[in-house]
XYZ file of C-alpha atoms in Angstrom:
135
model
C 3.736 64.931 -6.820
C 3.853 63.437 -10.586
C 0.055 63.858 -10.520
C 0.455 66.790 -9.690
C 2.477 68.165 -11.795
C 0.825 66.159 -14.297
C -2.040 67.806 -13.442
C -0.747 70.962 -13.894
C 0.437 70.334 -17.020
C -2.968 68.754 -18.850
C -4.914 72.208 -17.105
C -2.232 74.791 -16.968
C -1.481 74.712 -20.739
C -4.920 74.214 -22.216
C -6.100 77.542 -20.109
C -2.324 80.084 -20.893
C -2.963 78.798 -25.307
C -7.244 80.099 -24.464
C -5.776 83.117 -22.698
C -3.511 84.352 -25.515
C -5.889 82.724 -27.818
C -8.521 84.823 -26.439
C -5.798 88.050 -25.935
C -4.530 88.082 -29.684
C -7.911 88.212 -31.127
C -9.226 90.767 -29.158
C -6.666 93.407 -30.054
C -4.768 94.321 -32.601
C -0.708 93.827 -32.007
C -0.491 97.231 -34.610
C -2.954 99.303 -32.868
C -2.102 98.784 -29.333
C 0.472 100.170 -27.451
C 1.554 97.280 -24.540
C 1.831 94.399 -26.505
C 5.756 93.349 -26.489
C 8.056 95.470 -29.225
C 10.258 93.347 -30.159
C 14.303 94.542 -28.547
C 16.170 93.512 -31.292
C 14.388 95.749 -34.247
C 14.608 98.552 -31.830
C 18.125 98.325 -31.132
C 19.359 97.606 -35.325
C 16.232 97.387 -37.607
C 16.853 94.854 -38.571
C 13.490 91.928 -38.115
C 14.447 88.865 -36.377
C 12.831 85.770 -37.050
C 9.770 86.289 -34.538
C 9.067 90.106 -35.561
C 5.429 89.718 -37.142
C 4.745 87.179 -35.014
C 1.854 88.258 -32.897
C 0.441 90.477 -35.615
C 0.401 87.296 -37.780
C -1.124 85.222 -34.415
C -3.646 88.261 -34.472
C -4.443 88.416 -38.281
C -4.708 84.136 -38.390
C -7.370 84.088 -35.680
C -9.076 86.471 -37.673
C -9.183 83.810 -40.765
C -7.034 85.688 -42.825
C -4.372 83.129 -43.034
C -2.013 84.627 -45.657
C -2.577 88.474 -44.207
C -0.652 86.547 -41.380
C 1.889 84.542 -43.300
C 3.292 88.507 -44.554
C 3.227 89.196 -41.805
C 6.054 86.488 -40.659
C 5.928 82.694 -43.137
C 8.091 81.373 -40.329
C 5.032 81.316 -38.251
C 4.337 77.941 -40.718
C 6.653 75.896 -39.947
C 5.615 76.401 -36.377
C 2.693 75.335 -37.264
C 3.574 71.841 -38.788
C 6.158 71.398 -36.068
C 2.856 71.746 -33.376
C 0.769 69.099 -35.462
C 3.028 67.156 -35.735
C 4.119 67.357 -32.472
C -0.075 66.747 -31.777
C -0.102 63.594 -34.512
C 2.669 61.842 -32.628
C 1.040 62.674 -29.473
C -2.228 60.961 -30.610
C -0.315 57.786 -32.426
C 1.542 57.235 -29.028
C -1.873 57.264 -26.837
C -3.632 55.414 -29.643
C -0.710 51.887 -29.073
C -1.971 50.932 -32.005
C 1.062 50.814 -34.265
C 5.401 52.612 -33.550
C 5.878 55.464 -34.703
C 8.760 57.253 -34.466
C 9.439 61.027 -33.518
C 11.360 62.555 -36.769
C 11.634 65.468 -33.968
C 14.329 63.103 -31.891
C 17.130 63.162 -35.506
C 20.002 64.451 -34.099
C 19.894 65.984 -37.352
C 16.869 67.535 -36.870
C 17.205 70.912 -34.144
C 20.392 71.426 -36.982
C 17.438 71.315 -40.435
C 15.745 74.014 -38.147
C 18.341 76.006 -37.162
C 19.540 76.155 -40.541
C 15.926 76.704 -41.521
C 15.548 80.190 -38.697
C 18.792 81.187 -39.673
C 18.456 81.477 -43.175
C 14.697 83.264 -42.733
C 16.432 86.022 -40.757
C 19.618 87.003 -43.091
C 16.783 86.795 -45.936
C 14.431 88.886 -44.371
C 16.858 91.768 -44.589
C 17.887 91.829 -47.387
C 16.211 95.143 -48.426
C 16.066 93.664 -52.818
C 12.875 92.659 -54.908
C 12.269 89.036 -53.884
C 13.341 89.183 -50.452
C 11.387 92.218 -48.856
C 7.553 89.665 -48.885
C 9.831 87.735 -45.754
C 9.608 91.158 -44.421
C 6.689 91.975 -42.127
């Protein structure tokens, strides 16, 4: 049972990531009618922390990093965390040196939550320095 789940994770997760990558590379979320819309934005007119992520991912897959960041700057934090997790996973497999995962620290989720909430608040302030954060 454990081997089946492990194989499913090793094959299933990369398959899902590859499928989503191909989907968002080939369609443009701004013009494709069937991409999911943000329910929070639809109900309130405000931007949630995830608003613009689909467009940002599409732009970044096409090599337009700045265009992707303009849709959602928070995708940069997600990339840093994913890259850090990949680095920790790689160094853990090598067993040559001991690394301490900073994301396992008690304060890490609170720091990330504070950053996301701060971003959420700032991107909804309709003043000039904060307008760049809106998608």
